[in-house]
Tab-separated table of C-alpha atoms and ligand atoms in Angstrom:
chain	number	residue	atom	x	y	z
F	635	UNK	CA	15.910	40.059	67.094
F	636	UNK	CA	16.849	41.525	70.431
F	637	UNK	CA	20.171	39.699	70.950
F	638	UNK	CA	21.874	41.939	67.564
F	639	UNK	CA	24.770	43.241	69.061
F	640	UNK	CA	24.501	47.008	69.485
F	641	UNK	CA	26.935	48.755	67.310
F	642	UNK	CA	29.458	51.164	68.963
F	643	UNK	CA	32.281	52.788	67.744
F	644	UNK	CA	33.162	54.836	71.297
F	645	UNK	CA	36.473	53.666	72.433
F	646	UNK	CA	37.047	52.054	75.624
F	647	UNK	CA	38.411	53.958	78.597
F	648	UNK	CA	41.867	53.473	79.988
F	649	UNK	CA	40.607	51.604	82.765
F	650	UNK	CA	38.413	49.459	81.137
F	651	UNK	CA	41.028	48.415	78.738
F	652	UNK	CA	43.434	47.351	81.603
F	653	UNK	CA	39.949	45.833	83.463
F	654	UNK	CA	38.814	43.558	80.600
F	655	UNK	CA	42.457	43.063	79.041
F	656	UNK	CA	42.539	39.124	79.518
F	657	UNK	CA	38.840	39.336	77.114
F	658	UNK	CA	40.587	41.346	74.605
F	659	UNK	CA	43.351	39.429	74.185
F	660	UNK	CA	40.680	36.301	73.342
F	661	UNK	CA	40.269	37.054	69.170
F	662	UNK	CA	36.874	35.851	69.538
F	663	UNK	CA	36.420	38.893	72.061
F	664	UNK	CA	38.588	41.569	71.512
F	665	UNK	CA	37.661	45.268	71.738
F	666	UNK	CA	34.753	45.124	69.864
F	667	UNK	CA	32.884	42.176	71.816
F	668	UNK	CA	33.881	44.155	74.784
F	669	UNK	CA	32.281	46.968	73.642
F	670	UNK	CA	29.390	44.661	73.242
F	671	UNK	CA	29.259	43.713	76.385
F	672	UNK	CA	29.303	47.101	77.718
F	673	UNK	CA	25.919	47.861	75.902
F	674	UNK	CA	24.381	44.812	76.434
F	675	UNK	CA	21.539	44.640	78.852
F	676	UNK	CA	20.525	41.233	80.707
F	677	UNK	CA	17.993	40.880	82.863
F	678	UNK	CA	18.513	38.483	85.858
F	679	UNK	CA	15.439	37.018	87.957
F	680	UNK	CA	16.504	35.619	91.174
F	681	UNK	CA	19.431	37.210	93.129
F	682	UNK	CA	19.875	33.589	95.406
F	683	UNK	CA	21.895	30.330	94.068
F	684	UNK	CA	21.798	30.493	90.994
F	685	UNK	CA	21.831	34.179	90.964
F	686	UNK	CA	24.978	34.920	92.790
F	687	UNK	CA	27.315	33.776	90.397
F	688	UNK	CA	25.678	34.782	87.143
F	689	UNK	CA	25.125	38.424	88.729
F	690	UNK	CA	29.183	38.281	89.574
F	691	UNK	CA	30.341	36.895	86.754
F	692	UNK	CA	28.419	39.327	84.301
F	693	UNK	CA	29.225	42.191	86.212
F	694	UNK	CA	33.322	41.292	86.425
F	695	UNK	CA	32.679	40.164	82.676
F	696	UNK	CA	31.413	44.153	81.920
F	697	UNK	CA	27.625	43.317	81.050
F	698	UNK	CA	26.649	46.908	80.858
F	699	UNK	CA	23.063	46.810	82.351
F	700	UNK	CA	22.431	43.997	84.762
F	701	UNK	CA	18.829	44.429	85.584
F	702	UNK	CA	17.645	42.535	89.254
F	703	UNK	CA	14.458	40.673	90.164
F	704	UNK	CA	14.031	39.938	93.635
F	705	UNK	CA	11.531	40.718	96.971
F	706	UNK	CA	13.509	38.908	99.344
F	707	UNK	CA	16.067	39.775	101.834
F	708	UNK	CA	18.933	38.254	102.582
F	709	UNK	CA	18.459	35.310	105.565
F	710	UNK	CA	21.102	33.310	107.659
F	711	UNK	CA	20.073	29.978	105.826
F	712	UNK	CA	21.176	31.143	102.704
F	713	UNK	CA	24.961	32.219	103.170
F	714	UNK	CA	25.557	28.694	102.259
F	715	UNK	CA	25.231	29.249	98.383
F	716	UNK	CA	23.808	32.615	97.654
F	717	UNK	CA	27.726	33.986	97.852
F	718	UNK	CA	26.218	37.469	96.334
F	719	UNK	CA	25.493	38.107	100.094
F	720	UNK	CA	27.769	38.202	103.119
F	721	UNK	CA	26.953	37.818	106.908
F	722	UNK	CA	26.470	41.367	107.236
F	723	UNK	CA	23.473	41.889	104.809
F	724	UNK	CA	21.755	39.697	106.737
F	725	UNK	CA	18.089	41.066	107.322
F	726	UNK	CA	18.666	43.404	104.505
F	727	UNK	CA	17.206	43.261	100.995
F	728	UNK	CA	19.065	40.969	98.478
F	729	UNK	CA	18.558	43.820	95.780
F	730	UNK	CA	20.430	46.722	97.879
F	731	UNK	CA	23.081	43.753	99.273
F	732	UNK	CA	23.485	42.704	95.439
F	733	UNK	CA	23.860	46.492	94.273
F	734	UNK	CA	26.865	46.873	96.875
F	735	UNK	CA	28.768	43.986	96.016
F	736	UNK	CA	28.436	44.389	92.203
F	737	UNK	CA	29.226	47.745	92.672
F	738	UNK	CA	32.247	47.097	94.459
F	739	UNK	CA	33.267	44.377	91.561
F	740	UNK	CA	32.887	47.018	88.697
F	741	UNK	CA	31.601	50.490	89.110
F	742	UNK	CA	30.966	50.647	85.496
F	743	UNK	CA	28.293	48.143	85.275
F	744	UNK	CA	24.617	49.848	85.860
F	745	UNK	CA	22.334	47.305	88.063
F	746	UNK	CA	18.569	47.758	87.814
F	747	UNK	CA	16.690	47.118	90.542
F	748	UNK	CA	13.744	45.566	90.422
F	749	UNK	CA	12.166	45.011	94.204
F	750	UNK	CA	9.239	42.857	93.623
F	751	UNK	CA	7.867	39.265	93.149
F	752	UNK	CA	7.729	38.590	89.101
F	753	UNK	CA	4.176	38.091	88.066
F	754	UNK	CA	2.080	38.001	85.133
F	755	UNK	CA	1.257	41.633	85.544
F	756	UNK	CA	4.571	42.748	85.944
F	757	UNK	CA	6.692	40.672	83.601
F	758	UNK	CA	6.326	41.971	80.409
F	759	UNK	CA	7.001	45.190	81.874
F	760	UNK	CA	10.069	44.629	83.528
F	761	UNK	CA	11.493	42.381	80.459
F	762	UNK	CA	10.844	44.115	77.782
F	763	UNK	CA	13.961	45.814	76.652
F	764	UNK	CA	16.487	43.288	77.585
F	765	UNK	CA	18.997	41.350	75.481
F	766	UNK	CA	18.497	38.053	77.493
F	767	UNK	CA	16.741	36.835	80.817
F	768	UNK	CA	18.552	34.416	83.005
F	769	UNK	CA	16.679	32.017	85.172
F	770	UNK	CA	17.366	32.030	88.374
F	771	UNK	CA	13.879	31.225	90.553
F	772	UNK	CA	13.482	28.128	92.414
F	773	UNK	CA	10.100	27.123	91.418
F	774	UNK	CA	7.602	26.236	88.662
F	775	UNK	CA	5.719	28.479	88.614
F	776	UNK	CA	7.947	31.857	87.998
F	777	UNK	CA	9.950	29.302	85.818
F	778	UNK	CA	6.775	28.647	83.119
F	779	UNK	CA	6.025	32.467	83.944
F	780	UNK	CA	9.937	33.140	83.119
F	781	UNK	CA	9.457	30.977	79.922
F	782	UNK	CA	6.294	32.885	78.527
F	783	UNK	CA	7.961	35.922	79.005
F	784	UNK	CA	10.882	35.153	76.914
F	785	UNK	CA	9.072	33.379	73.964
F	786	UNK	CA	6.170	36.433	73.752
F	787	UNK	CA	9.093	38.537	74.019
F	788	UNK	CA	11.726	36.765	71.763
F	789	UNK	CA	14.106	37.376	74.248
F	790	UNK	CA	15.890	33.983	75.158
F	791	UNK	CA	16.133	32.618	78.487
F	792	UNK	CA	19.121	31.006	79.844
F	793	UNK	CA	17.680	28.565	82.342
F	794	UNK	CA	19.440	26.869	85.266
F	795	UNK	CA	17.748	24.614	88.031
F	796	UNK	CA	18.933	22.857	91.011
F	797	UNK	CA	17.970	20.194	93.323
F	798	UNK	CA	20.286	18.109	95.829
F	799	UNK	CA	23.363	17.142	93.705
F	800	UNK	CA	21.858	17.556	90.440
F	801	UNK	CA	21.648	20.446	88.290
F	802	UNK	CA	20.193	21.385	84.849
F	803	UNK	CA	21.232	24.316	82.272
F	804	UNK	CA	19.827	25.450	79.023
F	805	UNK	CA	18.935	27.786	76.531
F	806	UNK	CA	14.933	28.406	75.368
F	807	UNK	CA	13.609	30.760	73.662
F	808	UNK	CA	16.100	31.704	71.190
F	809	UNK	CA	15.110	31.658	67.380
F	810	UNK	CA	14.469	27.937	66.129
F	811	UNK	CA	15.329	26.298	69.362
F	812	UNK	CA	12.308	24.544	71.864
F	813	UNK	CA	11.381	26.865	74.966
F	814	UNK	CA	10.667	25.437	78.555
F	815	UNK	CA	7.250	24.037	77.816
F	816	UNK	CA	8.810	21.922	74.841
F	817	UNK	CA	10.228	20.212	77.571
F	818	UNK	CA	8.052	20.071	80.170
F	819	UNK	CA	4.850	20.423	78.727
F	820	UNK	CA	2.641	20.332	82.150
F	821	UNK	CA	4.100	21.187	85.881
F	822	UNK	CA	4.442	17.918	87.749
F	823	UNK	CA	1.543	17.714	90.966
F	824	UNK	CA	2.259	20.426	93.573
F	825	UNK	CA	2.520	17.872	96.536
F	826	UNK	CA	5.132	16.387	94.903
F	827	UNK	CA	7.122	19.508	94.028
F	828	UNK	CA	9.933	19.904	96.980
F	829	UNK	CA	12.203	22.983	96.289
F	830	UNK	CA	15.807	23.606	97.781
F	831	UNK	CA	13.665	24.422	101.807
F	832	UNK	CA	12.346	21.500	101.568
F	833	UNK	CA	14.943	18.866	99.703
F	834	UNK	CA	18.459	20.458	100.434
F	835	UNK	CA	20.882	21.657	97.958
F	836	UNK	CA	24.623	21.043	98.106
F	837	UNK	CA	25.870	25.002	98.558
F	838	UNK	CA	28.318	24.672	95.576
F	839	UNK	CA	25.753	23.055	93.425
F	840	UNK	CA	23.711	26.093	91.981
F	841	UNK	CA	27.505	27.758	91.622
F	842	UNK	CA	28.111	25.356	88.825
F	843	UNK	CA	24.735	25.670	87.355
F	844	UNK	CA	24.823	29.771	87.505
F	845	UNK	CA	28.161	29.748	86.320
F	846	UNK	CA	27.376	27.551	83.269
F	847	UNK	CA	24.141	30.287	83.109
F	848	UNK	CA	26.363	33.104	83.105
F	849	UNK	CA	28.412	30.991	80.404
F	850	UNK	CA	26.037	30.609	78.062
F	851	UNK	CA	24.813	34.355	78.373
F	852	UNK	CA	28.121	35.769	77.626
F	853	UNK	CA	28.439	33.506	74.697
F	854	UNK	CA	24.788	34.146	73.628
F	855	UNK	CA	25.692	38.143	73.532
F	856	UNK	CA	29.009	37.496	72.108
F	857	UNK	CA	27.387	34.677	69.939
F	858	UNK	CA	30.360	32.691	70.428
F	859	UNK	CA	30.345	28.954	70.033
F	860	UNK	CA	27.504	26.503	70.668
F	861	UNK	CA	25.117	27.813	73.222
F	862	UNK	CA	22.850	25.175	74.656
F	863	UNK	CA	20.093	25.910	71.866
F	864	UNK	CA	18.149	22.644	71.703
F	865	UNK	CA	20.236	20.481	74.264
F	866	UNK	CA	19.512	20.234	78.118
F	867	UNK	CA	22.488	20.104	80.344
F	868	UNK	CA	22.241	17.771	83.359
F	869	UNK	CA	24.897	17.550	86.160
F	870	UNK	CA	25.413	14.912	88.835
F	871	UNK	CA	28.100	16.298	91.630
F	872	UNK	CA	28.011	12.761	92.954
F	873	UNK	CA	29.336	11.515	90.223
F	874	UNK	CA	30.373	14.385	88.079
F	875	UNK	CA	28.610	13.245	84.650
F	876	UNK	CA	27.933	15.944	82.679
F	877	UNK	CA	25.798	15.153	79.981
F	878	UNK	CA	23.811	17.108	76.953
F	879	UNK	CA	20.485	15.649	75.860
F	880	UNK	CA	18.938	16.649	72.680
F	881	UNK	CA	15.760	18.754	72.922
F	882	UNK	CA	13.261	19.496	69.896
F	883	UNK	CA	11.040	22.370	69.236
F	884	UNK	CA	7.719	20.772	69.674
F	885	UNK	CA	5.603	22.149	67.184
F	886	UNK	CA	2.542	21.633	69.738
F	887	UNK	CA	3.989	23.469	72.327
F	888	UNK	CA	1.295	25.915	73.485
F	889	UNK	CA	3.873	28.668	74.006
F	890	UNK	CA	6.427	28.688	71.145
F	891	UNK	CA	4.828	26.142	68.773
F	892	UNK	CA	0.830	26.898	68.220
F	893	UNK	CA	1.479	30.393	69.459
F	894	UNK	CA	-1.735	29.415	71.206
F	895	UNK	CA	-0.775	31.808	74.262
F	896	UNK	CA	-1.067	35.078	73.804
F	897	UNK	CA	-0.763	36.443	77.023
F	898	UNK	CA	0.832	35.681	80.238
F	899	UNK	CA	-1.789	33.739	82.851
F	900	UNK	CA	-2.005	33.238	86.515
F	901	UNK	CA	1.258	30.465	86.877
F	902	UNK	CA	-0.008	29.766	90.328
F	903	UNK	CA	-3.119	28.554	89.542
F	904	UNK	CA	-1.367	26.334	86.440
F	905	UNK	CA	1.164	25.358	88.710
F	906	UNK	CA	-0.675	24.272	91.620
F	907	UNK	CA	-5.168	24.051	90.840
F	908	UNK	CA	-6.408	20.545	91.406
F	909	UNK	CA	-6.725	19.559	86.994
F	910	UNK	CA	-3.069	19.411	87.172
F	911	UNK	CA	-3.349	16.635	90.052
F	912	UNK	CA	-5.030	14.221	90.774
F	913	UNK	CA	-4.320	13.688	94.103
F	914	UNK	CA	-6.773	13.981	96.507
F	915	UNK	CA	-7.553	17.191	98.652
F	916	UNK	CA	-6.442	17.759	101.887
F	917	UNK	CA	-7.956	20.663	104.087
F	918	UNK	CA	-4.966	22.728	105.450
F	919	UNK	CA	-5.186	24.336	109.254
F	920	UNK	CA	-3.848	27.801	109.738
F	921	UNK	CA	-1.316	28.120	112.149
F	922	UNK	CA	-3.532	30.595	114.518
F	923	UNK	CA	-5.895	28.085	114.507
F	924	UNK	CA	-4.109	25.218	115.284
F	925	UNK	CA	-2.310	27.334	118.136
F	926	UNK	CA	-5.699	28.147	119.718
F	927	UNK	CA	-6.385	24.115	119.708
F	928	UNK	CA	-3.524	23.116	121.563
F	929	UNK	CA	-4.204	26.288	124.273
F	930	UNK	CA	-7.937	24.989	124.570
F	931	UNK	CA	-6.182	21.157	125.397
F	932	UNK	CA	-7.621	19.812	122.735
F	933	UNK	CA	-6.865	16.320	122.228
F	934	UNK	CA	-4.771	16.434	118.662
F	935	UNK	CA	-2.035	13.969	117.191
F	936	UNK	CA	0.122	16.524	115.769
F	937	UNK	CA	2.754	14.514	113.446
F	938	UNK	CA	6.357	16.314	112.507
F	939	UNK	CA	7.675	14.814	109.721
F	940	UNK	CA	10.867	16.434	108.811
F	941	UNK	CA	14.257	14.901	109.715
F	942	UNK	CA	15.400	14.638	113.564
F	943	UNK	CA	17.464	17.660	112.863
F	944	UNK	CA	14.942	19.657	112.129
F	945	UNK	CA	12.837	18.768	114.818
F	946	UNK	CA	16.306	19.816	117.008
F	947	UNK	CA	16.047	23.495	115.543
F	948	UNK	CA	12.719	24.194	116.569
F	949	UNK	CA	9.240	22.254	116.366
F	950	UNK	CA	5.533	22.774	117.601
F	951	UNK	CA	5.324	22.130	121.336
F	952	UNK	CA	3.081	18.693	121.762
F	953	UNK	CA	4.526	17.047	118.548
F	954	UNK	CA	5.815	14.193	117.849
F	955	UNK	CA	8.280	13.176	115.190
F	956	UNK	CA	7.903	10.245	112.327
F	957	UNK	CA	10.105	11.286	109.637
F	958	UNK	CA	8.371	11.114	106.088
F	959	UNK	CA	10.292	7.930	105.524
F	960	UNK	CA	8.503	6.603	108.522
F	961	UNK	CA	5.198	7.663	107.969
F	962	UNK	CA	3.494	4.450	106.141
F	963	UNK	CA	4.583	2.190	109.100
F	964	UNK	CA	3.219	4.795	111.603
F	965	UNK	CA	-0.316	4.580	109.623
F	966	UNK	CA	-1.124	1.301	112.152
F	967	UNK	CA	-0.120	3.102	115.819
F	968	UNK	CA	-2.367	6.097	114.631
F	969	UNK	CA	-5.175	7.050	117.071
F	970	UNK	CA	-7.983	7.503	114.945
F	971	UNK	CA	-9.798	9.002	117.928
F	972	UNK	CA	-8.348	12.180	117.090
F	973	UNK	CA	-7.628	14.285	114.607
F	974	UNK	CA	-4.144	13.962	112.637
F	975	UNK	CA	-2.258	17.567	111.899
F	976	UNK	CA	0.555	16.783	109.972
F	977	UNK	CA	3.381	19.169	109.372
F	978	UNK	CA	7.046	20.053	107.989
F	979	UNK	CA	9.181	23.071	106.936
F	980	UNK	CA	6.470	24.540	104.483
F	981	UNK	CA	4.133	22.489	104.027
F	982	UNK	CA	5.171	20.387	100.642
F	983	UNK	CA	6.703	17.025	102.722
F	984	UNK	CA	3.325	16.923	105.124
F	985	UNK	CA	1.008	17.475	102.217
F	986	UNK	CA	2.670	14.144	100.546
F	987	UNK	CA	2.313	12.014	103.916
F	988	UNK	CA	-1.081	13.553	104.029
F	989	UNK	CA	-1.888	12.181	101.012
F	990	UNK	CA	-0.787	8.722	102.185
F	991	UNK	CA	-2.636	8.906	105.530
F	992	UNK	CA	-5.712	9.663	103.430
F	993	UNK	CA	-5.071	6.970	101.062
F	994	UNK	CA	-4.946	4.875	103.494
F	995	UNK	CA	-8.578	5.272	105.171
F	996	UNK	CA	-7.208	7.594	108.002
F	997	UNK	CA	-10.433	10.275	107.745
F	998	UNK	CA	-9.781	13.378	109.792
F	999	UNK	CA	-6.510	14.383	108.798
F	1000	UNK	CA	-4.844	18.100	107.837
F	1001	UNK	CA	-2.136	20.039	106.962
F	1002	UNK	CA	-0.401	23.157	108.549
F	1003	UNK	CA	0.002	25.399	106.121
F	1004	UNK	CA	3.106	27.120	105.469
F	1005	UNK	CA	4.524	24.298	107.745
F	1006	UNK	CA	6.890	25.903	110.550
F	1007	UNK	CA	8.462	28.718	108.966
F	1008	UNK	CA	4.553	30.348	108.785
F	1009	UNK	CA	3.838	28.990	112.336
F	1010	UNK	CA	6.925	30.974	113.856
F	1011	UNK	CA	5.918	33.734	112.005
F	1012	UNK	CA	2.440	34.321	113.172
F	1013	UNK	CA	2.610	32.276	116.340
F	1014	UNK	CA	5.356	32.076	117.600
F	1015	UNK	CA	8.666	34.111	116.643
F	1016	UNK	CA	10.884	33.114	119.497
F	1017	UNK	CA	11.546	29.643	117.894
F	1018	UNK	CA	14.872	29.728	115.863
F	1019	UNK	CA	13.792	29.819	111.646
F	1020	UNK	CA	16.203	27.900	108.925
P	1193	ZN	ZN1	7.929	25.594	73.355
């Protein structure tokens, strides 16, 4: 199993005695789970929320080999939880902006970099090799791609997810205990998937979570305690309940139970083709297109539905606003006489009040794809993006 502790009899250095002193003064730690640490080699995917504090924690905790999955770089709208980056990596990639910070918290850790989007070509690539993969993405996709990974591996994952005020931690994937897809056996419909652009996060949220993440991987290399084999965290801020639920190893789980999967598949497609859903399809307008409508005065009801402070950022000149919330008790002032072109921040809230305009008999309606964000990038890149 990949998560045996490496045996190593080379003494600490000076400094890293004095460094990791208040760890080896713990019994359960001491030199020789230090030493541990120091050759252990975790693999993190996702250097945002949940990210930043598992990548700080391990590297100030002396994980040896921190190994980094991420394309992005760093934007303005995420300095309000992704405290791995500061104000002036903005524009820069999260990979180099994490490699200078963790370097700056302990030179002796050795950060990977891994610039690219995790896919099903790539994964068992880049995984292979590690002790452990923490979870940090922010969809379902690269989370059941995440999960396959780990169980064809045997290399557990320590997953994290947040939304709002809620959060949820665990550990899948580790010998005996259910994986991801024990849980959730199919990915709920697309339309009705929002992620943190779309629903909001409280910034200190996916701290906890990624802190409990970076928990549970220190204790998993250390194998201290009860990790959160078999149990499913779940955090309310509002309230602050904390509470375990029990989670079996289902012995029909396609991944870790059957064994039926054998190889990693196109998450995308699982996550978002039309036999997961059965809602009804809506055609999508690119943003080009749309823009060369409006300039040829076409007659369109263009519908914003995000919240009024949204539309105050930036919106799409000739829109109107009717907040999601709204939308049913819009359906009646429609005109029909034209077509409908709904849209939000990417595309997930105007794709659900799609769905209800077409539910309820309104024929010629559409989406924007990619929502704003894509129309500011190939239309119009003066408008202010968030
Ligand atoms: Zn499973």
């Amino acid at each position: 199993m990949s998560t045996n502790r490496r045996r190593d009899t080379t003494e600490l250095t000076r400094e890293e005695l004095a460094r990791y002193s208040r760890h080896i003064l713990l019994p359960q730690v001491g030199e020789e789970g230090q030493r541990t640490l120091k050759h252990a080699r975790v693999l993190l995917v996702g250097a945002g929320g949940l990210g930043s504090p598992v990548a700080l924690y391990l590297a100030a905790a002396g994980v040896g080999t921190i190994g980094l999955v991420d394309f992005d770089a760093v934007d303005l709208s995420n300095l309000q939880r992704q405290i791995l980056h500061g104000s002036a990596a903005i524009g820069s990639s999260k990979i180099d902006s994490a490699r200078d910070r963790l370097r700056d918290i302990n030179p002796n850790v050795r950060v990977e970099p891994f610039e690219t989007r995790l896919t099903s070509a790539n994964a068992l690539e880049i995984a292979r090799g590690f002790d452990l993969i923490v979870d940090g993405t922010d969809n379902f996709a690269t989370r059941y791609l995440v999960n396959h990974t780990s169980v064809l591996l045997g290399i557990p994952n320590i997953y994290g997810s947040v939304y709002r005020f809620e959060g949820q931690a665990s550990v899948f994937g580790a010998p005996d205990g259910p994986c991801y897809r024990c849980l959730f056996r199919e990915p709920p419909p697309p339309e009705l998937v929002p992620n943190c652009a779309e629903g909001g996060v409280l910034g200190v949220v996916p701290g906890l979570v990624g802190t409990i993440q970076a928990t549970e991987a220190i204790k998993m290399l250390l194998r201290l305690g009860q990790p959160l084999v078999g149990r499913l965290l779940t955090i309310d801020a509002m309230t602050m309940a904390f509470r375990t639920i029990e989670i079996r190893k289902d012995p029909d789980c396609p991944a870790c139970g059957t064994h039926e999967i054998t190889e990693l598949i196109d998450y995308d497609e699982f996550c978002g083709s039309p036999a997961h859903s059965e809602v009804q399809q809506i055609s999508e307008i690119q943003p080009a297109h749309l823009a060369e409508r409006i300039a040829r005065g076409e007659q369109l009801e263009i519908i914003d539905v995000r919240e009024p402070y949204e539309w105050q950022i930036a919106h799409i000149p000739g829109a109107r606003l009717v907040p999601l919330e709204r939308i049913a008790a819009e359906i009646p002032r429609l005109d029909k006489s034209r077509e409908t072109i709904l849209y939000c921040k990417v595309g997930a809230r105007s794709m659900f009040a799609a769905q209800q305009l077409a539910d309820a008999g309104v024929s010629d309606v559409r989406n924007l794809a990619g929502g704003i964000l894509r129309w500011i990038d190939e239309v119009d890149p003066s408008l202010t993006r968030y």
